Coordinates of C-alpha atoms and ligand atoms in Angstrom, one line a residue:
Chain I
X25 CA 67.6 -30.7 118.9
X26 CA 64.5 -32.3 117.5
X27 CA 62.5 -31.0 114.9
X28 CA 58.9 -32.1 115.2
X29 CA 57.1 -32.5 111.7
X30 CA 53.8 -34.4 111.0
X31 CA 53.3 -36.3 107.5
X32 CA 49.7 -36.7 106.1
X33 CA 49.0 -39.7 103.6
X34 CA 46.0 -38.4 101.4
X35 CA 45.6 -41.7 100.0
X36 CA 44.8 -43.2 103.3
X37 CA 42.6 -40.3 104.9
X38 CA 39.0 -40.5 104.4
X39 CA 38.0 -37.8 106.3
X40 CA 36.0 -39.5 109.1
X41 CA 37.1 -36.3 111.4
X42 CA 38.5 -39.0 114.3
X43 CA 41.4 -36.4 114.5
X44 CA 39.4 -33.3 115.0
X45 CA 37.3 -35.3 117.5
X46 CA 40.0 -36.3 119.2
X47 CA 42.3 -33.2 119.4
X48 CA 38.9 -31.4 121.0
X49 CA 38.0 -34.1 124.0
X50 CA 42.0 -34.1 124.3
X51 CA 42.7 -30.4 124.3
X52 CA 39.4 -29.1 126.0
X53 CA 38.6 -26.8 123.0
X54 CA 35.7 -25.2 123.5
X55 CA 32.5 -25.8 122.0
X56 CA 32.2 -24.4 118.3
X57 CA 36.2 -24.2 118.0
X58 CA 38.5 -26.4 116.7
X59 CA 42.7 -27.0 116.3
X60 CA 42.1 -28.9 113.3
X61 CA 39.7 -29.9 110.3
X62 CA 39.5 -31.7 107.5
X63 CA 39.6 -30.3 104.0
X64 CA 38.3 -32.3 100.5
X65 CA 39.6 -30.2 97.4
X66 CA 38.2 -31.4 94.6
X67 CA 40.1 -30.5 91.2
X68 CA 39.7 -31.3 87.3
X69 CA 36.6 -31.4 85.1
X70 CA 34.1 -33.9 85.2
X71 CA 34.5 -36.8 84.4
X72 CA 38.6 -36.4 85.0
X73 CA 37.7 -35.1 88.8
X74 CA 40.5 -36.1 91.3
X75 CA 39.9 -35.0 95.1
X76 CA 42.2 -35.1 97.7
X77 CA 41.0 -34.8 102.2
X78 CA 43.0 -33.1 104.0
X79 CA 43.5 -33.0 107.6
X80 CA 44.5 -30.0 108.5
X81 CA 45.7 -27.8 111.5
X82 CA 49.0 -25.3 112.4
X83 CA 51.9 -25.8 110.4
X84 CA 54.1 -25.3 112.8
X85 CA 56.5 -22.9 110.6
X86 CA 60.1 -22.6 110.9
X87 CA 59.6 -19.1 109.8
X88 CA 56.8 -18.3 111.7
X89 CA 54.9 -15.1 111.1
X90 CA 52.7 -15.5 113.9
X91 CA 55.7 -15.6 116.3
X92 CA 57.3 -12.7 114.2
X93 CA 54.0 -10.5 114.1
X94 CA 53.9 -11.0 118.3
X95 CA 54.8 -8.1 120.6
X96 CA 54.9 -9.5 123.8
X97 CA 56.8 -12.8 122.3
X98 CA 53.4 -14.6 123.9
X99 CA 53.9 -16.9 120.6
X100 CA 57.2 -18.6 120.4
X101 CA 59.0 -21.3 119.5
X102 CA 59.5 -24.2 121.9
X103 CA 61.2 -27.6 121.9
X104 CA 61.6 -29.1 118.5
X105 CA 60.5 -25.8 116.8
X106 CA 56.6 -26.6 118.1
X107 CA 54.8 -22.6 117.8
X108 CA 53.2 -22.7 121.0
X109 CA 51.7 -19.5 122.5
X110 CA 52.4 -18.5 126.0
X111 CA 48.3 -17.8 127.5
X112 CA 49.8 -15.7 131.0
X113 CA 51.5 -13.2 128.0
X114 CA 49.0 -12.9 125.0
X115 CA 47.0 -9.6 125.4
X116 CA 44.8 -10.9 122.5
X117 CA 45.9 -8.4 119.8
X118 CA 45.2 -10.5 117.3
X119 CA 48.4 -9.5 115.2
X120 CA 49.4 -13.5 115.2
X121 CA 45.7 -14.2 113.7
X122 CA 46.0 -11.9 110.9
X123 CA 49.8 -13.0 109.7
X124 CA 48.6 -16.3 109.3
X125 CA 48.1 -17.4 105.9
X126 CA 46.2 -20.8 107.1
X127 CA 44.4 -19.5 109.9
X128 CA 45.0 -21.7 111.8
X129 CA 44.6 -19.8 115.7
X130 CA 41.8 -18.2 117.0
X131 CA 40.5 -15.8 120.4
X132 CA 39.9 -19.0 122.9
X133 CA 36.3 -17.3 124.6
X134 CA 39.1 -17.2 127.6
X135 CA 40.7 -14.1 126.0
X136 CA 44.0 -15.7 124.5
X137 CA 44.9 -16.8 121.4
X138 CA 44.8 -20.7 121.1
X139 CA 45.4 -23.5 118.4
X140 CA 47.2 -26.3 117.8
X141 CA 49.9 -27.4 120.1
X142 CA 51.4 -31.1 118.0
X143 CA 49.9 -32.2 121.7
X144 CA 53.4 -31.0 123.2
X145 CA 52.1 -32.6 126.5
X146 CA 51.9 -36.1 125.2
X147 CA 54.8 -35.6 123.1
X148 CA 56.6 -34.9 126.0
X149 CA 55.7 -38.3 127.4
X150 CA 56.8 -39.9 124.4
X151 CA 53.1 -40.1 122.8
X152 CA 51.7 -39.2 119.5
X153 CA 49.6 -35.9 119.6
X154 CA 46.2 -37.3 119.9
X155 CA 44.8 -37.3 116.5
X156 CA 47.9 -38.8 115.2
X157 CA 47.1 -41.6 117.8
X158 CA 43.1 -42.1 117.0
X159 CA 43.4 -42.2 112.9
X160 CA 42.1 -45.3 112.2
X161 CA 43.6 -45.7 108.6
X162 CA 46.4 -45.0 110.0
X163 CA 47.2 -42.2 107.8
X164 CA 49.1 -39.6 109.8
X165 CA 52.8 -39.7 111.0
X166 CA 54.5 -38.0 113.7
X167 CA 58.4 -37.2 114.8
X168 CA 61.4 -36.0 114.7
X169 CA 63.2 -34.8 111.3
X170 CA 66.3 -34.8 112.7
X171 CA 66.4 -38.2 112.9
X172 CA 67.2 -40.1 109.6
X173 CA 65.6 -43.6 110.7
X174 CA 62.3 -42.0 111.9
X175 CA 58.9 -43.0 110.3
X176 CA 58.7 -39.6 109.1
X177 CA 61.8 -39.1 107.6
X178 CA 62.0 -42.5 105.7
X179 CA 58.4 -41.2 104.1
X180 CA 59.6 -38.3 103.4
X181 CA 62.6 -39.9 101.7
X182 CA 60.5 -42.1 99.7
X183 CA 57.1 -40.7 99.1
X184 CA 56.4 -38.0 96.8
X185 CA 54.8 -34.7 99.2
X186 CA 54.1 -31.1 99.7
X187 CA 53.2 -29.2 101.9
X188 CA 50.3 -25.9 101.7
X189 CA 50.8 -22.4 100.1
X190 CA 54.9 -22.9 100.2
X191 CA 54.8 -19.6 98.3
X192 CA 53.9 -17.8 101.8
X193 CA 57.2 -18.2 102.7
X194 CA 56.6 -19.5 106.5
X195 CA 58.6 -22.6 105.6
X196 CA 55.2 -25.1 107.3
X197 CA 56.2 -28.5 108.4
X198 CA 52.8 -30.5 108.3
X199 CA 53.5 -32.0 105.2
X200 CA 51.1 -34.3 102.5
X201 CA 51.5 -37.1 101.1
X202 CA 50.9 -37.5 97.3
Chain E
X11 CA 37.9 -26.4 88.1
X12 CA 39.1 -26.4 91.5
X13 CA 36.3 -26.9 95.0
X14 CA 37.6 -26.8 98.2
X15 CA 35.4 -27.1 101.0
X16 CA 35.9 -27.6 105.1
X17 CA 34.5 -30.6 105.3
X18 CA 34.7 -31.4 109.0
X19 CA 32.9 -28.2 109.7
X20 CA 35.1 -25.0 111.2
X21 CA 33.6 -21.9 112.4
X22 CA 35.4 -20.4 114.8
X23 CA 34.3 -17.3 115.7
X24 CA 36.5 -14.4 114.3
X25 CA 37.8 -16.9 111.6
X26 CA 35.5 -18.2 109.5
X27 CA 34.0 -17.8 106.8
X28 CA 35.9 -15.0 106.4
X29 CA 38.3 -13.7 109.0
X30 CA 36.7 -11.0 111.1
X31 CA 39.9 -10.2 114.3
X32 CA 39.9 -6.7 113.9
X33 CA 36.5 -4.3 114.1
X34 CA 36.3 -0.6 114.0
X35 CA 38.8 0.1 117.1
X36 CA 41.9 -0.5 114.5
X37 CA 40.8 1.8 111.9
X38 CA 39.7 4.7 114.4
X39 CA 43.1 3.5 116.4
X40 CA 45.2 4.1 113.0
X41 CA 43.0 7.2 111.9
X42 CA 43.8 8.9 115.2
X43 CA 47.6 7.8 114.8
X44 CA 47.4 9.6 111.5
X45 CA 46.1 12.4 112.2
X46 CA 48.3 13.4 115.2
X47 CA 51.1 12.7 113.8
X48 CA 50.1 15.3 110.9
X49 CA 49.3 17.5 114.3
X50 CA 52.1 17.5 115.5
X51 CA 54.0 17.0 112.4
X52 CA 53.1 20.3 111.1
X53 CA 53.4 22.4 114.5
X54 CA 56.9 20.8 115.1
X55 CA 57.7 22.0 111.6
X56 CA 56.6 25.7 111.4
X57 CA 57.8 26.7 114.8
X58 CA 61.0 25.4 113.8
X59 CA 60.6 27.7 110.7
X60 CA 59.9 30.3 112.6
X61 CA 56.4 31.1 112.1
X62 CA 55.1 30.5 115.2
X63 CA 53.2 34.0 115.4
X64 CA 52.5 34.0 112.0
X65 CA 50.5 30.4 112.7
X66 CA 49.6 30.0 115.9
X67 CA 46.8 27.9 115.5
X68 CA 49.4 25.5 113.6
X69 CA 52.1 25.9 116.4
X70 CA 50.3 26.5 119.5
X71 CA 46.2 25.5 119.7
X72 CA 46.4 22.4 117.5
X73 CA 48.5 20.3 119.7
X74 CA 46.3 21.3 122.3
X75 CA 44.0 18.4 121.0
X76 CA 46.2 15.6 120.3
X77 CA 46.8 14.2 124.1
X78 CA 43.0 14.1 124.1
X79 CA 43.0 12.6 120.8
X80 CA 46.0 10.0 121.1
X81 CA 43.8 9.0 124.9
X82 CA 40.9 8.7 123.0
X83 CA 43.2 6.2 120.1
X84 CA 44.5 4.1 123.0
X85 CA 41.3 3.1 124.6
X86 CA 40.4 2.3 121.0
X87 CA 43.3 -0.1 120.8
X88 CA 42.9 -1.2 124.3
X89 CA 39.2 -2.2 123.7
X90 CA 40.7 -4.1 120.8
X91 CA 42.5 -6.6 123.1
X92 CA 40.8 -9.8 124.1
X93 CA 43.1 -10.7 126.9
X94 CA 42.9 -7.2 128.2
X95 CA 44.4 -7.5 132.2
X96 CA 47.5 -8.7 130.3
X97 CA 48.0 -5.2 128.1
X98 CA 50.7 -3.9 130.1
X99 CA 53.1 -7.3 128.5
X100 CA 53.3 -4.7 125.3
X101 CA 55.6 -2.9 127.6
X102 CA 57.8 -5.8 129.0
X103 CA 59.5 -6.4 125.7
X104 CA 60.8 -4.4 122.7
X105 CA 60.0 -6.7 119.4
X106 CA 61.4 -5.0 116.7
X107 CA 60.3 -7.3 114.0
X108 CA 56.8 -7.0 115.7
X109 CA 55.3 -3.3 114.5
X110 CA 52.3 -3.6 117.3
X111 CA 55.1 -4.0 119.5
X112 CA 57.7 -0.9 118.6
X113 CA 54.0 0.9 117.6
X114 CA 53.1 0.8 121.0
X115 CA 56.7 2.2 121.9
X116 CA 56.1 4.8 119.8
X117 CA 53.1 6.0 121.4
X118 CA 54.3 5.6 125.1
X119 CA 56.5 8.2 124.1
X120 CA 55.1 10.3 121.7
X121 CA 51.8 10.6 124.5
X122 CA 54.2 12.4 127.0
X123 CA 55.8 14.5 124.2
X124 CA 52.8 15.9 123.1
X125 CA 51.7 16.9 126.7
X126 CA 54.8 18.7 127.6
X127 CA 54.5 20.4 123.8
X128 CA 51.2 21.2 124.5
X129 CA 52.0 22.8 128.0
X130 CA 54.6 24.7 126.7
X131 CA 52.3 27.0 124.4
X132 CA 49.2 26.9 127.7
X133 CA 50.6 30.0 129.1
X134 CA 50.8 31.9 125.4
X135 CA 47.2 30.9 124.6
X136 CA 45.6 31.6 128.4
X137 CA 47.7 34.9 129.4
X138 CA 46.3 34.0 133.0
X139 CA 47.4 30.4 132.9
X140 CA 49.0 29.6 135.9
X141 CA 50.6 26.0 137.1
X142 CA 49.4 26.6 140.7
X143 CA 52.8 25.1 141.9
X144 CA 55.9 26.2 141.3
X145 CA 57.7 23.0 140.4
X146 CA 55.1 23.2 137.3
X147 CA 56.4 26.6 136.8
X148 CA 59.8 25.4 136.7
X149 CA 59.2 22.6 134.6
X150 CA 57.5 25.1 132.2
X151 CA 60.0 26.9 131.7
X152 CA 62.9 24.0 131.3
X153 CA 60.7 22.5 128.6
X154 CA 60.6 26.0 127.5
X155 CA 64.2 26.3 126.5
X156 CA 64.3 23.4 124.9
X157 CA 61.4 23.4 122.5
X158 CA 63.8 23.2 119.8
X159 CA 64.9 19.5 120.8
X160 CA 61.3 19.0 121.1
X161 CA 60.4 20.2 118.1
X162 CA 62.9 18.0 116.1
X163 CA 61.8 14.9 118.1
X164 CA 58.2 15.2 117.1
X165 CA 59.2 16.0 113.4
X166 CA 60.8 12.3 113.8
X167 CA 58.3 10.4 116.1
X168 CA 55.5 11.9 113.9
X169 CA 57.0 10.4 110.6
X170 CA 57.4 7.3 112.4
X171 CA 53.6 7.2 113.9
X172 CA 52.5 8.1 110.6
X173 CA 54.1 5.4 108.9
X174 CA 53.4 2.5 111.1
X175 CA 49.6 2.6 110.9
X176 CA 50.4 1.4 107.4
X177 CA 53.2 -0.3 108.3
X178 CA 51.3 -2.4 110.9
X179 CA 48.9 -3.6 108.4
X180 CA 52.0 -4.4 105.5
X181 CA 54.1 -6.2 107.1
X182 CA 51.6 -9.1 107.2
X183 CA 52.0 -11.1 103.7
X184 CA 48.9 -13.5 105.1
X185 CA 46.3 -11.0 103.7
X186 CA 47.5 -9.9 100.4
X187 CA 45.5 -6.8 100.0
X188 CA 47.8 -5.3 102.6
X189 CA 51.1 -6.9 102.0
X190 CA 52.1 -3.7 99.5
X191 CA 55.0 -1.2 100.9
X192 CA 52.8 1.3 99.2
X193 CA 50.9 1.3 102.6
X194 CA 53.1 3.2 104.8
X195 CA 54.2 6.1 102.7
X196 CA 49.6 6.2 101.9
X197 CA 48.9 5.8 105.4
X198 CA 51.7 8.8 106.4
X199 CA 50.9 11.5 103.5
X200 CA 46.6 10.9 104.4
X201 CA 47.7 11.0 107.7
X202 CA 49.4 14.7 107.1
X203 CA 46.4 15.4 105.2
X204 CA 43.9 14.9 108.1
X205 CA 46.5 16.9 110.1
X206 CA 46.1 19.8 107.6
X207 CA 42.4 19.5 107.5
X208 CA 41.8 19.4 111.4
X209 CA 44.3 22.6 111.9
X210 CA 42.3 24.4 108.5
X211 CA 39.0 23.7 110.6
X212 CA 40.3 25.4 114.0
X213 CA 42.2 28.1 112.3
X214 CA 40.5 31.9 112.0
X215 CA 43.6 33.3 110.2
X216 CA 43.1 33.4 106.8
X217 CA 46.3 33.4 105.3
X218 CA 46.9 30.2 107.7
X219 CA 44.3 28.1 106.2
X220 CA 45.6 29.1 103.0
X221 CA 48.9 27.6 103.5
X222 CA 47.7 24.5 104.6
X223 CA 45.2 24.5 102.0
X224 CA 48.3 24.6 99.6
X225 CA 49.9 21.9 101.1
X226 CA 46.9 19.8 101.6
X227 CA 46.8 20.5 97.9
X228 CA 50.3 18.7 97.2
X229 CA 49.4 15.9 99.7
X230 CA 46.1 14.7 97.7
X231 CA 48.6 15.0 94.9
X232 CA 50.6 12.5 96.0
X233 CA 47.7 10.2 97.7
X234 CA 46.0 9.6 94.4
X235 CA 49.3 9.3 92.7
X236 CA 49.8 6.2 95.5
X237 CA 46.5 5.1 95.1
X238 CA 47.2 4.7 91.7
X239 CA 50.7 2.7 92.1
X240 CA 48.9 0.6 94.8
X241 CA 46.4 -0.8 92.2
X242 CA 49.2 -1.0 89.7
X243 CA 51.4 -3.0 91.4
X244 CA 48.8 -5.3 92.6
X245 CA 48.0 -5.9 88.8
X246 CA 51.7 -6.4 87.9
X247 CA 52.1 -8.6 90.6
X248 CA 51.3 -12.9 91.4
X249 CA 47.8 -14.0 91.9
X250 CA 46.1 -13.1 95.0
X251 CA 47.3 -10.1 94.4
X252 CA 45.7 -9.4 91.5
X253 CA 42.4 -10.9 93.2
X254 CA 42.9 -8.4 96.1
X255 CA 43.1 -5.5 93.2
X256 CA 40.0 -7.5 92.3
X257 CA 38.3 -6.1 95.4
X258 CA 38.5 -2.6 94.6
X259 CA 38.0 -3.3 90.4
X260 CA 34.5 -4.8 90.3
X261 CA 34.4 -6.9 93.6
X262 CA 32.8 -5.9 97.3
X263 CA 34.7 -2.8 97.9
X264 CA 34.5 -0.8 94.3
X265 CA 31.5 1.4 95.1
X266 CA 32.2 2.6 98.6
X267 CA 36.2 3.1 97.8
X268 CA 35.7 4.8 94.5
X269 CA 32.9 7.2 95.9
X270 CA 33.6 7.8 99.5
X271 CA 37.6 7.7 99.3
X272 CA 38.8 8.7 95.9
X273 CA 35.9 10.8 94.8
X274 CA 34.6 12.5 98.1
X275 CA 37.8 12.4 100.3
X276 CA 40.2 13.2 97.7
X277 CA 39.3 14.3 94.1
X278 CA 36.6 16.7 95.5
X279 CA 38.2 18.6 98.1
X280 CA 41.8 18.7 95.5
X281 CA 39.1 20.7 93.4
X282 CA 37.6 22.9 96.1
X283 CA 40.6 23.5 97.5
X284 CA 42.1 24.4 93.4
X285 CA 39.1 26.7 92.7
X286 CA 39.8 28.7 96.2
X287 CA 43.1 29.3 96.1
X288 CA 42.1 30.5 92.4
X289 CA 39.6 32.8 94.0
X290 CA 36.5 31.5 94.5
X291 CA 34.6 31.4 97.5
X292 CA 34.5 28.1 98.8
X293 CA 34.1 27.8 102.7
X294 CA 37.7 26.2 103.9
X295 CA 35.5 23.7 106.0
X296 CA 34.1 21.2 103.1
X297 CA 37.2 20.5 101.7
X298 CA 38.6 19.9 105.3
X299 CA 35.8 18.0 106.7
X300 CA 35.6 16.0 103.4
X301 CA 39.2 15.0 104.0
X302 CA 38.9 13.4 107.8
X303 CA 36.1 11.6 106.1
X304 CA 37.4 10.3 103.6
X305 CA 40.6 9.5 105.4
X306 CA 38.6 7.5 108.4
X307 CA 36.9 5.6 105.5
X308 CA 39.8 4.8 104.2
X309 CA 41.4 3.1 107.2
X310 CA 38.2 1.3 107.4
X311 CA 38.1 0.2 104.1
X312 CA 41.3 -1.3 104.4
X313 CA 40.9 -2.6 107.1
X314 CA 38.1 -4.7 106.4
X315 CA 39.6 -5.5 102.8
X316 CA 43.1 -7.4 104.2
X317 CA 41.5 -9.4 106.2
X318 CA 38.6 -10.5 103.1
X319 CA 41.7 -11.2 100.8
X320 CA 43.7 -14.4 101.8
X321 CA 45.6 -17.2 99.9
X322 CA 43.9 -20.5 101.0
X323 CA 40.7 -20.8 100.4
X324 CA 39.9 -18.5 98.4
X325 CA 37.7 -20.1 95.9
X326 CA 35.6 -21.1 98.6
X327 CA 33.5 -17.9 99.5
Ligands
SF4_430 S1 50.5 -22.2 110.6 FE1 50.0 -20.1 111.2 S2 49.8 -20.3 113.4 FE2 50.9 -22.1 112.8 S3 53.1 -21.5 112.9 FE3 52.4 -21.2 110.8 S4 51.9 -19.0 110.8 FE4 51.9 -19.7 112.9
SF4_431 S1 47.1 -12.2 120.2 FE1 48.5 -12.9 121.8 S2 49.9 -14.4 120.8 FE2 48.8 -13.2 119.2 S3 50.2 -11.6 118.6 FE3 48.9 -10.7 120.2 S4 49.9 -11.1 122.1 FE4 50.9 -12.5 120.6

């Protein structure tokens, strides 16, 4: 069994938004809506100011809240722990929206709940998810954890990360790299 | 200092600035839960104590209300849904870990119960009452005989109902205003409390609004005393917890919670409701009117408040 993860460098990203372009022409997301963004936090006290971009989207939790908080089991986990949400078996109670502590999903104007998918489609076919694919510094990694010889697991190994609000306890697996 | 900001731009609707998934159908939807299970809590309760003559407004007219009302608290919930030609999925699956899901359970089966209690007491309250067919009859009179397993089995769906309109909102640690246990037990005892007040409104027997005036009495009690704990524990407790206390203690939320809940819905009608049972005249309606107020205000309040309160983010507003 895989276990899909996606590693973010914050020293390479300069938040040109090339990933949230391209997960929306990719993914069809409606105008106004979007599967991902891109964050600056900016901490310290002038002069000592250090800001780090984000690009941010689902975590894709191994203890998913979201998937917990659903009644019909519209929003479950699929191949290589990806939280995907079923669109013929969400009423759109919103109980998913409000247990997550990124919110990261919102009501698709269709009715269902929608948000990122790690591009399971392309993923499927081998592929990067699509904003993965487009970063032009290069500064996001995909794959498998399970695999000790992956790209993600050797940065992982060797670079110092985190990953957002830990203390939520949903156990997220887009990670950042410090 | 710390800035964070969405630089790429996100606004999706519902989500952002601040997130906006539930309007007034979940309040009214958990008021309504609330107050039938007080309904039915309390006719469950003294017709197995034997007081159905004594209280028959309690026992046999109040219940009358709560298929109506638990109709009307449905649609509410229904309207909620944005994927509505899907709703009947709630009932291909049993989530426990999901309360929407066993909440929805609960009223699929609590919805019959309180029609068949309700028929039961039809031909007590309209002496003429017939059921035009005699299978009706029949069935009548089966339920009938065993009210007593009926009774029991409201006492327990009604606690049930009563605590998972807090629950529902509790179990989700994403919004930390409402990730406090304290929220079930509040939600079930105001719950009561409405119940009390709606059956003191219909009653015209004196010394039956004076009992429930008593217990409404004890139930306020205990609310504030919750209230009270809620805000403690927030202030003991990490961070965004605190902030969330925050809301109520200086922030957004402090003058319409203070005054409308604590002041109007509870402290007020404790008082009135003190000063009559000492003697004083004090029509039996404003306290009990005051009450369903407050209590509605209440589930808006929180409502609204959870979904304000959130861990990322937050300095951004
Ligand atoms: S980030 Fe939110 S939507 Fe994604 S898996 Fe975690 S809780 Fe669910
Ligand atoms: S909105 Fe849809 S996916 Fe979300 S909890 Fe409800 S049914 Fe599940």
């Amino acid at each position: 069994m895989a276990r899909y993860a996606m590693a973010i460098d914050t020293k390479r990203c300069v938040g040109c938004t090339d990933c949230v372009v391209a997960c929306q022409t990719e993914n069809n997301v409606p105008v106004g809506y979007c599967r991902d963004w891109i964050v600056e936090e900016t901490t310290g006290t002038y002069p000592e100011l250090h800001m780090e971009i984000r690009s941010e989207r689902c975590n894709h939790c191994e203890d998913a809240p979201c998937v917990r908080s659903c009644p019909t089991s519209a929003s479950h986990y699929a191949d290589g722990g990806i939280v995907l949400v079923d669109h013929d078996e969400c009423i759109g109670c919103k109980a998913c929206i409000t247990s997550c502590p990124y919110d990261a999903r919102f009501v698709h104007p269709e009715g269902y709940v929608d948000k990122c998918t790690f591009c399971i489609h392309r993923v499927k076919e081998g592929k990067d998810p699509a904003c993965v694919s487009v970063c032009p510094t290069h500064a996001m990694i995909f794959g498998d954890l399970e695999d000790e010889n992956s790209e993600i697991s050797e940065a992982l190994k060797t670079r110092k990360h985190k990953t957002l609000i830990p203390e939520a306890g949903t156990v997220p697996h887009v990670y950042y790299l410090l | 200092m710390k800035e964070i900001e969405i630089t790429s731009g996100r606004m999706n609707p519902g989500i952002d600035p601040v997130l906006h998934a539930w309007g007034w159908e979940i309040p009214v939807y958990l008021f309504i839960g609330g107050l039938v299970a007080g309904i039915l809590f309390f006719s469950a309760l003294f017709f197995l104590r034997g007081k159905t003559e004594q209280y028959p407004t309690t026992v046999k007219r109040a219940p009358l209300l709560t298929p109506i009302f638990l109709a009307i608290g449905l649609f509410a919930l229904f309207l909620d849904l944005t994927h509505k030609l899907y709703f009947w999925r709630l009932y291909t699956t049993i989530r426990l870990e999901s309360p929407m899901s066993w909440g929805a359970w609960t009223l699929l089966i609590i919805f019959p119960l309180s029609v068949i209690w309700s028929a039961t007491w039809f031909k007590e309250i309209f002496p003429e009452w017939n059921w035009k067919w005699s299978f009706l009859n029949r069935l009548d009179d089966w339920f009938t005989a065993y009210r007593k397993v009926l009774a029991w089995s409201l006492i327990f769906l009604s606690i049930i109902l009563g605590m998972y309109t807090g629950i529902l909102l509790s179990a989700f640690n994403a919004r930390p205003f409402w990730n406090t246990s304290i929220l079930g037990p509040l939600f079930l005892v105001s719950g009561l409390s409405t119940g009390a007040a709606a059956i003191m409104l219909m009653s015209k027997n004196k010394a039956e609004r004076q009992i429930m005036s008593k217990i409404d009495i004890s139930l306020i009690g205990i609310e504030i005393f919750l209230i009270i704990h809620l805000f403690m524990g927030f202030l003991a407790s990490i961070e965004v917890h605190v902030q969330a206390a925050e809301l109520f203690l200086g922030g957004p939320y402090t003058a319409v919670f203070w005054t409308f809940v604590f002041t109007l819905g509870l402290v007020v009608p404790l008082i009135a409701e003190l000063l009559e049972w000492r003697g004083y005249h004090i029509p039996v309606k404003v306290p009990a009117f005051l009450v369903l107020i407050g209590g509605l205000v209440l589930r808006f309040i929180v409502v609204d408040a959870g979904q304000t309160s959130r861990w990322l983010y937050k300095f951004m507003q």
